[in-house]
Amino acid sequence: MNNTTLRIDIVCVVPQSIESPMSTSIVGRARERGIVDLHLHNLHDYAKDRFRHIDDTPYGGGAGMIIQCEPVFDCIEKLLAERTYDDVIYLTPDGEQLTQKICNDLSLKKNLILLAGHYKGIDQRIRDTLVTREISIGDYVLTGGEIAAAVLTDAIVRLIPGVVGDAESVLDDSFMHDVLDAPHYTKPADFRGLKVPDVLLGGNHAAIRRWREEQSLRKTQERRPDLLKGKS
Ligand code: ADE
């Protein structure tokens, strides 16, 4: 690994559920090329009993199981003893909502721990002491935080220079300038009578840029007017 490598440690209950998306395509290639150093940690490896239990019933009663302090502290403290981390991020539906800006910021970090919960949640003492930031990937509840951790990792990794072949393609994405992306077309120019807009075929780059800006703005006004608030 070189000294610009981003290291991400994902601490979770079911690492198998994200092994494939974290090993294939663009993220997989970034790992092979040493741009990202990704490690999956199974909390069951830190269980104390032979049944590998890491959860128990909630104090005060109620449905669902809670991940216990000890396996999480043991795993994360081991990592913290090995290197300095910029953040220990807990993925949870009651966290701060993920945005492109947060992804941009995190892509500049050096070492990150992503903690994914499961069952009903994790013991609050983990959140109070080890966790430095809490992120939600949207207002819905998943069966576990693993997929949320994979989503966050994917969104961060693709921003690291050199990971996506065409750097401009990343800079033009939806949300990068608080607007949604313009429509895209490829060959053929006429598919069953469905035509590509003339402006894109003409080679007039200024006109194409103008058209894309107009399309972006119109789509954003229609679908996400909230993104334009505060913009003149
Ligand atoms: N775990 C379960 N649901 C989640 C969500 N929406 N975001 C982050 N982590 C989660």
mmCIF file with all atom_site columns, C-alpha atoms and ligand atoms in Angstrom, residues 90-95 117 135-146 148-149, ligand 1:
data_model
loop_
_atom_site.group_PDB
_atom_site.id
_atom_site.type_symbol
_atom_site.label_atom_id
_atom_site.label_alt_id
_atom_site.label_comp_id
_atom_site.label_asym_id
_atom_site.label_entity_id
_atom_site.label_seq_id
_atom_site.pdbx_PDB_ins_code
_atom_site.Cartn_x
_atom_site.Cartn_y
_atom_site.Cartn_z
_atom_site.occupancy
_atom_site.B_iso_or_equiv
_atom_site.pdbx_formal_charge
_atom_site.auth_seq_id
_atom_site.auth_comp_id
_atom_site.auth_asym_id
_atom_site.auth_atom_id
_atom_site.pdbx_PDB_model_num
ATOM   1  C CA . TYR A 1 90  ? -21.689 3.990  12.934 1.00 0.00 ? 90  TYR A CA 1
ATOM   2  C CA . LEU A 1 91  ? -24.235 3.278  10.177 1.00 0.00 ? 91  LEU A CA 1
ATOM   3  C CA . THR A 1 92  ? -27.691 3.782  11.605 1.00 0.00 ? 92  THR A CA 1
ATOM   4  C CA . PRO A 1 93  ? -31.081 5.029  10.346 1.00 0.00 ? 93  PRO A CA 1
ATOM   5  C CA . ASP A 1 94  ? -31.072 7.737  13.060 1.00 0.00 ? 94  ASP A CA 1
ATOM   6  C CA . GLY A 1 95  ? -27.716 9.171  11.919 1.00 0.00 ? 95  GLY A CA 1
ATOM   7  C CA . GLY A 1 117 ? -25.138 -2.811 13.433 1.00 0.00 ? 117 GLY A CA 1
ATOM   8  C CA . ILE A 1 135 ? -24.540 8.242  9.240  1.00 0.00 ? 135 ILE A CA 1
ATOM   9  C CA . SER A 1 136 ? -27.827 7.084  7.701  1.00 0.00 ? 136 SER A CA 1
ATOM   10 C CA . ILE A 1 137 ? -28.093 6.233  4.013  1.00 0.00 ? 137 ILE A CA 1
ATOM   11 C CA . GLY A 1 138 ? -31.782 7.169  3.914  1.00 0.00 ? 138 GLY A CA 1
ATOM   12 C CA . ASP A 1 139 ? -35.087 7.254  5.741  1.00 0.00 ? 139 ASP A CA 1
ATOM   13 C CA . TYR A 1 140 ? -35.789 3.528  5.681  1.00 0.00 ? 140 TYR A CA 1
ATOM   14 C CA . VAL A 1 141 ? -34.615 0.613  7.802  1.00 0.00 ? 141 VAL A CA 1
ATOM   15 C CA . LEU A 1 142 ? -32.409 -2.184 6.468  1.00 0.00 ? 142 LEU A CA 1
ATOM   16 C CA . THR A 1 143 ? -31.939 -5.582 8.112  1.00 0.00 ? 143 THR A CA 1
ATOM   17 C CA . GLY A 1 144 ? -28.398 -4.584 9.004  1.00 0.00 ? 144 GLY A CA 1
ATOM   18 C CA . GLY A 1 145 ? -25.819 -1.877 8.503  1.00 0.00 ? 145 GLY A CA 1
ATOM   19 C CA . GLU A 1 146 ? -23.583 -3.977 6.227  1.00 0.00 ? 146 GLU A CA 1
ATOM   20 C CA . ALA A 1 148 ? -25.249 0.744  4.281  1.00 0.00 ? 148 ALA A CA 1
ATOM   21 C CA . ALA A 1 149 ? -21.494 0.400  4.942  1.00 0.00 ? 149 ALA A CA 1
HETATM 22 N N1 . ADE B 2 .   ? -28.971 0.293  9.209  1.00 0.00 ? 1   ADE B N1 1
HETATM 23 C C1 . ADE B 2 .   ? -30.256 -0.035 8.997  1.00 0.00 ? 1   ADE B C1 1
HETATM 24 N N2 . ADE B 2 .   ? -30.864 0.875  8.227  1.00 0.00 ? 1   ADE B N2 1
HETATM 25 C C2 . ADE B 2 .   ? -29.919 1.820  7.934  1.00 0.00 ? 1   ADE B C2 1
HETATM 26 C C3 . ADE B 2 .   ? -29.927 3.031  7.195  1.00 0.00 ? 1   ADE B C3 1
HETATM 27 N N3 . ADE B 2 .   ? -31.029 3.464  6.570  1.00 0.00 ? 1   ADE B N3 1
HETATM 28 N N4 . ADE B 2 .   ? -28.795 3.734  7.106  1.00 0.00 ? 1   ADE B N4 1
HETATM 29 C C4 . ADE B 2 .   ? -27.687 3.310  7.740  1.00 0.00 ? 1   ADE B C4 1
HETATM 30 N N5 . ADE B 2 .   ? -27.619 2.188  8.464  1.00 0.00 ? 1   ADE B N5 1
HETATM 31 C C5 . ADE B 2 .   ? -28.723 1.446  8.564  1.00 0.00 ? 1   ADE B C5 1
#
